[in-house]
Each structure stands twice: as C-alpha cells, then as structure tokens.
CSV table of C-alpha atoms and ligand atoms in Angstrom, one decimal:
chain,number,residue,atom,x,y,z
A,1,MET,CA,73.3,78.4,83.0
A,2,LYS,CA,76.8,76.7,83.1
A,3,ILE,CA,79.3,78.4,85.5
A,4,GLU,CA,82.4,78.1,83.3
A,5,ALA,CA,84.3,80.5,85.1
A,6,ILE,CA,84.6,82.8,88.0
A,7,ILE,CA,87.3,85.8,88.2
A,8,LEU,CA,87.8,87.4,91.6
A,9,ARG,CA,89.7,91.0,92.1
A,10,GLU,CA,90.8,93.0,94.8
A,11,ILE,CA,90.0,96.5,93.6
A,12,HIS,CA,91.3,99.8,95.9
A,13,MET,CA,89.7,102.9,95.6
A,14,ARG,CA,89.6,105.9,98.0
A,15,LEU,CA,86.6,107.7,99.1
A,16,LYS,CA,86.2,111.7,98.3
A,17,SER,CA,86.0,112.2,102.0
A,18,PRO,CA,86.7,110.1,105.2
A,19,PHE,CA,82.7,108.3,106.9
A,20,GLU,CA,83.1,108.3,110.2
A,21,THR,CA,80.8,105.6,111.8
A,22,SER,CA,80.5,104.8,115.7
A,23,PHE,CA,83.3,101.7,114.8
A,24,GLY,CA,85.3,104.0,113.0
A,25,VAL,CA,86.7,106.0,109.9
A,26,ILE,CA,86.7,104.8,106.8
A,27,GLN,CA,88.2,106.5,103.7
A,28,ASN,CA,90.4,103.8,101.5
A,29,ARG,CA,88.3,101.1,100.3
A,30,ARG,CA,89.2,97.2,99.8
A,31,ILE,CA,86.6,96.1,97.6
A,32,LEU,CA,86.3,92.8,96.2
A,33,LEU,CA,84.6,92.6,92.9
A,34,VAL,CA,83.3,89.0,91.0
A,35,GLU,CA,82.8,88.4,87.6
A,36,VAL,CA,81.3,85.2,86.6
A,37,ILE,CA,81.3,83.7,83.0
A,38,ALA,CA,77.8,81.9,82.6
A,39,ASP,CA,76.8,80.8,78.9
A,40,GLY,CA,79.1,83.4,77.8
A,41,ALA,CA,77.8,85.9,79.4
A,42,SER,CA,79.6,88.4,81.9
A,43,GLY,CA,77.7,88.7,85.3
A,44,TRP,CA,79.3,91.1,88.4
A,45,GLY,CA,78.8,91.3,91.8
A,46,GLU,CA,80.5,93.2,94.9
A,47,VAL,CA,81.6,92.0,98.3
A,48,THR,CA,80.7,94.6,100.7
A,49,ALA,CA,82.6,93.3,103.5
A,50,MET,CA,84.4,96.2,105.1
A,51,GLU,CA,88.3,96.2,105.9
A,52,SER,CA,88.0,95.2,109.7
A,53,PRO,CA,85.6,93.6,111.1
A,54,SER,CA,83.7,96.1,112.9
A,55,TYR,CA,80.7,96.1,111.3
A,56,ASN,CA,79.8,92.6,111.2
A,57,SER,CA,82.2,89.4,111.4
A,58,GLU,CA,83.5,89.5,107.8
A,59,THR,CA,86.6,91.5,106.2
A,60,THR,CA,88.0,91.9,102.8
A,61,ASP,CA,90.3,89.3,103.3
A,62,THR,CA,88.0,86.5,105.1
A,63,ALA,CA,86.1,86.8,101.8
A,64,TRP,CA,88.6,86.3,99.7
A,65,HIS,CA,89.6,83.2,101.5
A,66,ILE,CA,86.1,81.8,101.9
A,67,ILE,CA,85.4,82.5,97.9
A,68,SER,CA,88.8,81.1,97.0
A,69,ASP,CA,88.8,78.1,98.9
A,70,PHE,CA,84.8,77.3,99.5
A,71,ILE,CA,82.4,79.0,97.1
A,72,ALA,CA,84.8,78.7,93.7
A,73,PRO,CA,85.2,75.2,94.1
A,74,ALA,CA,81.8,74.2,95.1
A,75,ILE,CA,80.4,76.4,92.0
A,76,VAL,CA,82.7,76.5,88.9
A,77,GLY,CA,81.8,73.8,86.1
A,78,ARG,CA,78.4,73.5,87.3
A,79,THR,CA,74.8,73.9,85.9
A,80,ILE,CA,72.2,75.5,87.5
A,81,ALA,CA,68.5,76.7,86.4
A,82,SER,CA,68.9,79.6,88.3
A,83,ALA,CA,70.5,81.8,90.3
A,84,THR,CA,68.4,80.9,93.5
A,85,GLU,CA,69.9,77.1,93.1
A,86,PHE,CA,72.9,79.0,94.5
A,87,ALA,CA,72.3,78.9,97.7
A,88,THR,CA,71.7,75.0,97.7
A,89,LEU,CA,75.5,74.5,96.3
A,90,THR,CA,77.2,76.6,99.4
A,91,GLN,CA,74.8,75.5,102.0
A,92,ARG,CA,77.3,73.7,103.8
A,93,ILE,CA,79.2,77.1,104.2
A,94,ARG,CA,78.0,78.6,107.4
A,95,GLY,CA,78.0,82.9,108.0
A,96,HIS,CA,80.1,84.5,105.6
A,97,GLU,CA,77.0,86.1,103.8
A,98,MET,CA,78.9,88.8,102.1
A,99,ALA,CA,81.1,86.4,100.2
A,100,LYS,CA,78.1,84.3,99.2
A,101,ALA,CA,76.4,87.7,98.1
A,102,GLY,CA,79.4,88.7,95.7
A,103,VAL,CA,79.1,85.9,93.9
A,104,GLU,CA,75.2,84.9,94.0
A,105,ASN,CA,74.3,88.5,92.9
A,106,ALA,CA,77.3,87.9,90.2
A,107,ILE,CA,75.1,85.1,88.8
A,108,TRP,CA,72.0,86.8,88.7
A,109,ASP,CA,73.2,89.4,86.8
A,110,ALA,CA,74.6,86.8,84.5
A,111,GLU,CA,71.0,85.0,84.6
A,112,ALA,CA,69.2,88.3,83.9
A,113,GLN,CA,71.4,89.3,81.1
A,114,GLY,CA,71.2,85.7,79.5
A,115,LYS,CA,67.5,85.9,79.5
A,116,GLY,CA,67.4,89.7,77.9
A,117,LEU,CA,65.5,90.9,81.3
A,118,PRO,CA,66.6,94.2,83.6
A,119,LEU,CA,67.9,92.4,86.7
A,120,SER,CA,65.2,94.4,88.7
A,121,LYS,CA,62.3,92.6,86.5
A,122,LEU,CA,64.2,89.2,87.2
A,123,LEU,CA,64.0,89.7,91.1
A,124,GLY,CA,60.2,90.6,90.8
A,125,GLY,CA,60.7,94.4,91.1
A,126,SER,CA,58.4,96.5,89.4
A,127,LEU,CA,59.4,100.2,90.9
A,128,LYS,CA,60.7,102.1,87.9
A,129,GLU,CA,61.8,104.6,90.2
A,130,ILE,CA,63.3,104.6,93.7
A,131,VAL,CA,63.4,106.7,96.7
A,132,CYS,CA,66.9,108.1,98.2
A,133,GLY,CA,68.3,109.3,101.4
A,134,VAL,CA,71.8,110.0,102.3
A,135,SER,CA,73.5,108.9,105.2
A,136,LEU,CA,76.5,111.1,106.9
A,137,GLY,CA,79.0,110.4,108.8
A,138,ILE,CA,79.7,111.8,112.2
A,139,ARG,CA,81.0,115.2,112.3
A,140,ASP,CA,83.4,117.8,114.6
A,141,SER,CA,80.8,119.9,115.7
A,142,PRO,CA,76.7,120.4,115.2
A,143,ALA,CA,77.5,123.4,112.7
A,144,SER,CA,79.2,121.6,110.4
A,145,LEU,CA,76.9,118.9,110.3
A,146,ILE,CA,74.0,121.2,109.5
A,147,ALA,CA,76.1,123.0,106.3
A,148,LYS,CA,76.1,119.4,105.2
A,149,VAL,CA,72.5,118.2,105.6
A,150,GLU,CA,71.6,121.6,104.3
A,151,GLN,CA,73.3,120.7,100.6
A,152,GLU,CA,72.0,117.4,100.8
A,153,LEU,CA,68.3,118.6,101.2
A,154,SER,CA,68.9,121.1,98.5
A,155,ASP,CA,70.3,118.3,96.2
A,156,GLY,CA,67.0,116.4,96.9
A,157,TYR,CA,67.6,113.6,99.1
A,158,GLN,CA,64.6,112.6,100.6
A,159,ARG,CA,65.7,111.2,104.1
A,160,ILE,CA,68.8,112.4,106.2
A,161,LYS,CA,70.7,110.0,108.2
A,162,LEU,CA,73.2,111.1,110.9
A,163,LYS,CA,75.5,108.2,112.5
A,164,ILE,CA,75.6,108.6,116.1
A,165,LYS,CA,77.6,107.5,118.8
A,166,PRO,CA,77.8,108.4,122.7
A,167,GLY,CA,79.1,111.8,123.2
A,168,LYS,CA,77.7,112.9,119.7
A,169,ASP,CA,74.3,112.4,119.6
A,170,VAL,CA,71.1,114.6,121.2
A,171,ASP,CA,73.1,117.5,120.9
A,172,PHE,CA,73.9,116.7,117.2
A,173,VAL,CA,70.6,115.4,116.7
A,174,GLY,CA,68.3,118.8,118.4
A,175,ALA,CA,70.5,120.8,116.6
A,176,VAL,CA,69.8,119.3,113.3
A,177,ARG,CA,66.2,119.3,113.8
A,178,ARG,CA,66.0,122.9,114.7
A,179,SER,CA,67.4,123.9,111.6
A,180,PHE,CA,65.1,121.4,109.8
A,181,PRO,CA,62.0,121.0,111.5
A,182,LYS,CA,60.2,119.3,108.7
A,183,ALA,CA,63.0,116.8,107.3
A,184,ALA,CA,62.5,113.6,107.3
A,185,LEU,CA,65.9,112.5,109.7
A,186,SER,CA,66.6,109.3,111.2
A,187,VAL,CA,69.9,108.2,113.1
A,188,ASP,CA,72.5,105.3,113.1
A,189,ALA,CA,74.5,103.9,115.9
A,190,ASN,CA,76.1,100.7,114.5
A,191,SER,CA,75.8,99.3,117.8
A,192,ALA,CA,77.4,101.7,120.2
A,193,TYR,CA,75.1,101.7,123.2
A,194,ARG,CA,73.7,99.2,125.8
A,195,LEU,CA,70.7,98.9,127.1
A,196,GLU,CA,71.5,100.6,130.1
A,197,ASP,CA,71.4,103.3,128.3
A,198,ALA,CA,68.0,103.1,127.6
A,199,MET,CA,66.9,106.4,129.0
A,200,HIS,CA,69.4,108.4,127.3
A,201,LEU,CA,68.4,107.1,124.0
A,202,LYS,CA,64.7,107.8,125.2
A,203,ARG,CA,65.6,111.8,124.6
A,204,LEU,CA,65.9,111.3,120.9
A,205,ASP,CA,62.2,110.8,120.8
A,206,GLU,CA,61.5,114.6,121.2
A,207,PHE,CA,62.9,114.6,117.7
A,208,GLY,CA,60.5,113.1,115.9
A,209,LEU,CA,63.3,110.5,113.9
A,210,LEU,CA,61.6,108.4,111.2
A,211,MET,CA,63.8,105.4,113.2
A,212,ILE,CA,66.5,104.8,115.2
A,213,GLU,CA,69.0,102.1,113.7
A,214,GLN,CA,70.6,99.3,115.3
A,215,PRO,CA,71.4,100.9,118.9
A,216,LEU,CA,72.3,98.0,120.6
A,217,TYR,CA,74.7,94.9,120.2
A,218,TRP,CA,75.3,93.6,116.7
A,219,ASP,CA,74.5,90.1,116.8
A,220,GLU,CA,71.4,90.4,119.2
A,221,ILE,CA,67.8,91.0,118.5
A,222,HIS,CA,66.4,90.6,122.1
A,223,ALA,CA,67.9,93.5,123.7
A,224,HIS,CA,66.4,95.7,121.0
A,225,ALA,CA,63.1,94.2,121.7
A,226,ARG,CA,63.0,95.2,125.4
A,227,LEU,CA,64.4,99.2,124.0
A,228,GLN,CA,61.6,99.4,121.6
A,229,ALA,CA,58.9,98.8,124.6
A,230,LEU,CA,60.5,102.0,126.3
A,231,LEU,CA,60.9,103.7,123.1
A,232,GLU,CA,58.2,105.7,121.0
A,233,THR,CA,60.6,105.9,118.1
A,234,ALA,CA,60.7,103.0,115.5
A,235,LEU,CA,63.7,101.1,116.0
A,236,CYS,CA,65.0,99.8,112.8
A,237,LEU,CA,67.4,96.3,112.5
A,238,ASP,CA,70.8,96.6,110.5
A,239,GLU,CA,73.7,94.2,112.0
A,240,CYS,CA,71.4,91.7,113.7
A,241,ILE,CA,69.6,91.1,110.8
A,242,SER,CA,71.1,88.2,108.3
A,243,ASN,CA,68.6,86.3,107.1
A,244,SER,CA,64.9,86.0,106.9
A,245,ARG,CA,64.6,83.7,110.2
A,246,HIS,CA,66.2,86.7,112.4
A,247,ALA,CA,63.8,88.9,110.7
A,248,ALA,CA,60.9,86.6,111.9
A,249,ALA,CA,61.9,86.3,114.9
A,250,ALA,CA,62.7,90.5,115.5
A,251,ILE,CA,59.2,91.1,114.1
A,252,GLU,CA,57.4,88.8,116.3
A,253,LEU,CA,59.7,89.6,119.3
A,254,GLY,CA,58.7,93.3,118.5
A,255,ALA,CA,62.5,94.4,118.4
A,256,CYS,CA,62.0,96.5,115.5
A,257,ARG,CA,59.3,98.2,113.2
A,258,ILE,CA,61.2,98.5,110.3
A,259,ILE,CA,64.0,96.9,109.0
A,260,ASN,CA,67.5,97.8,106.4
A,261,ILE,CA,68.0,94.9,104.5
A,262,LYS,CA,71.6,94.9,102.6
A,263,LEU,CA,72.0,92.2,100.2
A,264,GLY,CA,75.7,91.4,101.6
A,265,ARG,CA,74.7,91.3,105.3
A,266,VAL,CA,72.0,88.6,104.0
A,267,GLY,CA,74.0,86.9,101.8
A,268,GLY,CA,72.5,87.9,98.2
A,269,HIS,CA,69.3,88.6,95.9
A,270,THR,CA,67.5,85.5,97.1
A,271,SER,CA,67.4,85.9,100.8
A,272,ALA,CA,66.9,89.7,100.7
A,273,ARG,CA,63.8,89.0,98.5
A,274,ARG,CA,63.1,86.2,101.7
A,275,VAL,CA,63.5,88.7,104.2
A,276,HIS,CA,61.8,91.6,101.9
A,277,ASP,CA,58.9,89.2,101.8
A,278,ILE,CA,58.6,88.7,105.2
A,279,CYS,CA,58.6,91.8,106.0
A,280,SER,CA,55.8,92.5,104.0
A,281,THR,CA,53.7,90.1,105.1
A,282,HIS,CA,53.7,91.7,108.6
A,283,GLY,CA,53.1,95.0,107.0
A,284,VAL,CA,57.3,96.1,108.3
A,285,PRO,CA,58.4,98.3,105.8
A,286,VAL,CA,62.0,97.9,104.5
A,287,TRP,CA,64.7,100.0,103.0
A,288,CYS,CA,68.0,99.4,101.2
A,289,GLY,CA,71.2,100.1,103.0
A,290,GLY,CA,74.3,101.1,102.1
A,291,MET,CA,77.9,99.3,102.4
A,292,LEU,CA,79.8,102.4,100.7
A,293,GLU,CA,79.6,100.4,97.6
A,294,SER,CA,81.3,100.7,93.9
A,295,GLY,CA,78.6,101.3,91.1
A,296,VAL,CA,78.4,97.8,91.0
A,297,GLY,CA,77.1,96.7,94.4
A,298,ARG,CA,75.2,100.3,93.9
A,299,ALA,CA,73.4,99.0,90.8
A,300,HIS,CA,72.6,95.7,92.2
A,301,ASN,CA,71.1,97.9,95.1
A,302,ILE,CA,68.8,99.5,92.9
A,303,ALA,CA,67.8,96.3,91.3
A,304,MET,CA,66.7,94.9,94.8
A,305,SER,CA,64.9,98.2,95.9
A,306,THR,CA,62.0,97.4,92.9
A,307,LEU,CA,60.5,94.9,95.0
A,308,PRO,CA,57.1,96.8,96.5
A,309,GLY,CA,57.8,96.6,99.9
A,310,PHE,CA,61.3,99.4,99.9
A,311,THR,CA,58.7,102.0,100.5
A,312,LEU,CA,61.4,103.8,102.5
A,313,PRO,CA,63.8,106.0,100.8
A,314,GLY,CA,67.1,103.7,101.0
A,315,ASP,CA,70.9,104.9,101.6
A,316,VAL,CA,71.4,104.2,97.7
A,317,SER,CA,72.8,107.8,96.7
A,318,ALA,CA,74.6,109.1,93.6
A,319,SER,CA,77.9,108.0,92.6
A,320,ARG,CA,79.7,111.3,93.1
A,321,ARG,CA,78.9,111.7,96.5
A,322,TYR,CA,81.4,108.9,96.7
A,323,TRP,CA,83.8,108.7,94.1
A,324,ASN,CA,85.8,111.1,91.8
A,325,GLU,CA,85.6,108.4,89.2
A,326,ASP,CA,82.8,105.3,89.6
A,327,ILE,CA,83.5,102.1,87.7
A,328,ILE,CA,80.1,101.7,85.9
A,329,GLU,CA,79.0,103.8,83.0
A,330,PRO,CA,76.9,106.0,83.3
A,331,GLU,CA,78.0,106.8,86.9
A,332,VAL,CA,74.5,106.4,89.5
A,333,GLU,CA,73.1,109.6,89.1
A,334,VAL,CA,70.1,110.9,91.3
A,335,THR,CA,67.0,113.6,90.0
A,336,PRO,CA,66.9,116.8,91.7
A,337,ARG,CA,63.3,115.1,93.4
A,338,GLY,CA,65.9,112.8,94.9
A,339,THR,CA,65.3,109.6,92.9
A,340,ILE,CA,66.7,107.1,90.9
A,341,GLN,CA,65.7,106.1,87.4
A,342,VAL,CA,66.0,102.1,87.0
A,343,ARG,CA,67.6,101.6,84.2
A,344,GLN,CA,65.5,99.1,81.6
A,345,THR,CA,68.3,97.5,79.7
A,346,PRO,CA,69.1,93.8,80.5
A,347,GLY,CA,71.3,92.6,83.7
A,348,LEU,CA,72.1,95.5,85.5
A,349,GLY,CA,72.0,97.5,83.3
A,350,TYR,CA,74.7,99.6,83.8
A,351,LYS,CA,78.2,98.7,82.2
A,352,VAL,CA,81.3,97.6,83.8
A,353,ARG,CA,84.2,100.1,82.7
A,354,ARG,CA,86.8,97.7,82.4
A,355,ASP,CA,89.7,99.9,82.0
A,356,ALA,CA,88.8,101.4,84.9
A,357,VAL,CA,88.7,98.5,87.2
A,358,ASP,CA,92.0,96.8,85.4
A,359,ARG,CA,93.2,100.4,87.2
A,360,LEU,CA,92.3,99.6,90.0
A,361,THR,CA,93.2,96.3,90.1
A,362,VAL,CA,95.9,94.9,92.7
A,363,ARG,CA,95.2,91.0,93.0
A,364,THR,CA,93.2,88.9,90.6
A,365,TYR,CA,92.5,84.9,90.7
A,366,GLN,CA,90.7,83.0,88.4
A,367,TRP,CA,89.1,79.4,88.1
A,368,LYS,CA,88.0,77.7,85.4
A,369,ALA,CA,85.6,74.9,84.2
A,370,PRO,CA,87.7,72.1,82.2
A,371,HIS,CA,85.7,72.0,79.2
A,372,ALA,CA,86.4,68.6,79.5
A,373,LEU,CA,84.3,67.4,82.0
A,374,ARG,CA,80.7,66.9,81.6
A,375,ALA,CA,78.3,69.9,82.7
A,376,GLY,CA,77.0,69.0,86.3
A,377,LYS,CA,79.6,66.7,87.6
A,378,SER,CA,83.0,68.9,87.1
A,379,ARG,CA,84.1,68.7,90.6
A,380,GLY,CA,87.8,69.3,88.9
A,381,VAL,CA,88.6,72.9,88.7
A,382,VAL,CA,91.7,74.5,87.1
A,383,SER,CA,93.3,77.6,88.8
A,384,ASN,CA,95.4,80.0,87.1
A,385,HIS,CA,97.4,82.9,88.4
A,386,GLN,CA,97.3,86.1,86.7
B,1,OSB,O1,75.3,101.1,109.3
B,1,OSB,O2,74.5,101.8,107.0
B,1,OSB,C1,75.5,101.4,107.8
B,1,OSB,C2,78.5,102.2,106.1
B,1,OSB,C3,79.1,101.3,106.3
B,1,OSB,C4,78.8,100.5,107.1
B,1,OSB,C5,77.7,100.3,107.8
B,1,OSB,C6,76.4,101.5,107.1
B,1,OSB,C7,77.1,102.0,106.0
B,1,OSB,C8,76.3,103.2,105.8
B,1,OSB,C9,76.8,104.0,104.5
B,1,OSB,O3,75.8,103.9,106.9
B,1,OSB,C10,75.6,104.2,103.6
B,1,OSB,C11,76.0,104.6,102.2
B,1,OSB,O4,75.7,105.2,102.1
B,1,OSB,O5,76.7,103.3,101.4
B,2,MG,MG1,73.4,100.7,109.7
C-alpha cells in the first residue's frame, strides 16, 4: 500500500445542545478529519482531541501541529504492507496518541477498502450488531436529568451514564436511581475527585452502579487501586489508559475492573486491539468510549466494537443525538432495542459526504508524494496550500 497523499481538514460542527462534564462545557466542536490516499482508495480518520487540554493533554491545534510537522512527513510516499506498520514509522513521536490515531485509522479504512473487506472484519471483529449506551452531561437539576434519562431509555438505550462532579453527584444519581430502579446506570467523573474523597465516593455504592468511571487523577493509576480497594462498585479507567502497558499495569494493580477503550486516547486501532487483547486475557470487560465524534469517528468506533471483548454497551449512539446533520451517509442509527447494526460493505461502511465536509471546512492542507521518487525511499514531500 503506497501512501500517496494526506489531506488534513479542520471542520467546525455545533452540537445540538451543550455537553457539560466536570472539566467544562462543550458545544462548538473543532474536529480534524484526515483523508489518506493509498493505492487510489480514500481512507478517512478523525482526530478526537478536544478544543482545550482539559480531558487529556492534546488539543485540536496540537494535533494539527504534530500531524503537519511530524506524522505526515514520516509517512507520505512510504509503502507499507498494512496499517499495523504505522506505529513503527511514527515510533519517534512520543505521546500525541489522538493525532496518530486520526492518521492511522484513515490508513486502516483505506486498507479495508483495498482488500474489499468491512473494517470490522479486517480488525478481526465478529459481532454483527453492537450494544449502545448513552453519556448524559451534567444538568441543572435532578428533575431535568430524570426527564432526559426517561427519554433515552424509551429510545432503547441499554445503559445510561451520568456525568458527575463534586456538588452534582450523590443527589443526582440517587434521584435517577429512585426513578429507574432497574436501569443499568454508571457515572463518569472525568478526574474531578481526589483520594481524600474516598468516603464521599463510597456513598455511590448504594445505587448499584455498573461502574464509576475515572474518578481520580487523569494520569495516575495507582491512586485508583487504593480507591478500588475501598469500594464495592467497579471502577472503570478512561483517561489513565493510553496504551496496553497502562492497561496491564492497571489490571495487575487492581486499579479497575473494567476498561473504556477510546481509539484516540490509545493511539488508533492497532493499540486499541492490544488493549482489548490484554483485557480479554485477564477477563476484564471493555467498552467503547466516545468523544462527541462526527460520523467518521463514530464509524471507526463501531468497527472496533465488533471485537469479542466489547461485552458492555459503549458510548456509541445515534448521529442525531449530537448533530442536526452528520457528515456520513447513512447517518448512524440505533435500533429500538438499543443496538447498531454493523455495516458489511468495504471500509468504514459509511460514505463521507464531501459536500457537507467542504461546507464545514475552515482550513485544509495536503501532502503529496512526488511521483518520481521510488516507493519506500521518498523522504521529500511536496506540500500545497489550498
Ligand atoms: O469521558 O467519556 C468521556 C465526552 C468528551 C470527553 C470525554 C468523555 C465524553 C463523553 C461523551 O462521555 C461520550 C459521547 O457520547 O461521545
Ligand atoms: Mg470518560
């Protein structure tokens, strides 16, 4: 597979309604889309960094910089046997997993198209249908949260995750639990608590939650092991897990009983599969997290979620929960029983709507391999402003 060109675009998309987490309110998304041209196929990936470094340390702008100055020059013009070689070509770039994932995943899509396989199959996935949950932002009052939960449950979603932060936790979760005694509920704190809050967090044990996601420090596994020992409820790590070594450490330390896998956070499909495999070996269930993605990121999440260890409902839900108009065709739809049917056409299985992408694009840059250079030796790169 020759990487002939990379086209990087920044698109702006506005969420239907603001999404509040413990680290802030998100509504206007600045999303980077990566298009990789390889052997004539167009593969698409999405950078899932947020606009500010409040979830992890990456941002839309750091990803633009790392892709432009380091990743594109390292791969354009190269010939690789498969997307799994991307990691070797970019191994000198430390961190910046979301920037890498955007490009690597686009190569996976191109490879799947070239082989005439659905991406889920190329990844080794087998599920034809995946189970869906929703993530609900922090709200003003328990009453408005209850109304929202009711609507999502009636739409069929199989698990409801409530965002929490200090001051908006026990009361909100308790009110929801009393209204929906049997619903599968979890909470996500996005690192808003400290180990000193352990006894406060222990009050959540009475609500029979499936898990408490990432209550403590975004970059520290050990403190979660201390906390897990004090709680009955399972902890799930999100922010702390950037690769399979972190997953292995977390499992060995007893820092969690569940892991959320996000393609961006772990650096793309190859690393995500490794995290999945380590968890499977240790009997740790995984589920697919979300980053308020456009349809491109969503389609990658669906493909990944077909691996056998994804036994818990993910935060992969319908396009229309987020966007008035998504950039893929068809949009991601959820069945009345809270599942997504995995498309069986080559690549991502959804068509990128170039007209919509063009309309939403605010900047773009492309790198093309000079034709004259021999495959595998082309270091020189021609860059064109558009
Ligand atoms: O922690 O899972 C998270 C959104 C932005 C940043 C972090 C998170 C989230 C979500 C939303 O929970 C998941 C989604 O619906 O895409
Ligand atoms: Mg989370």
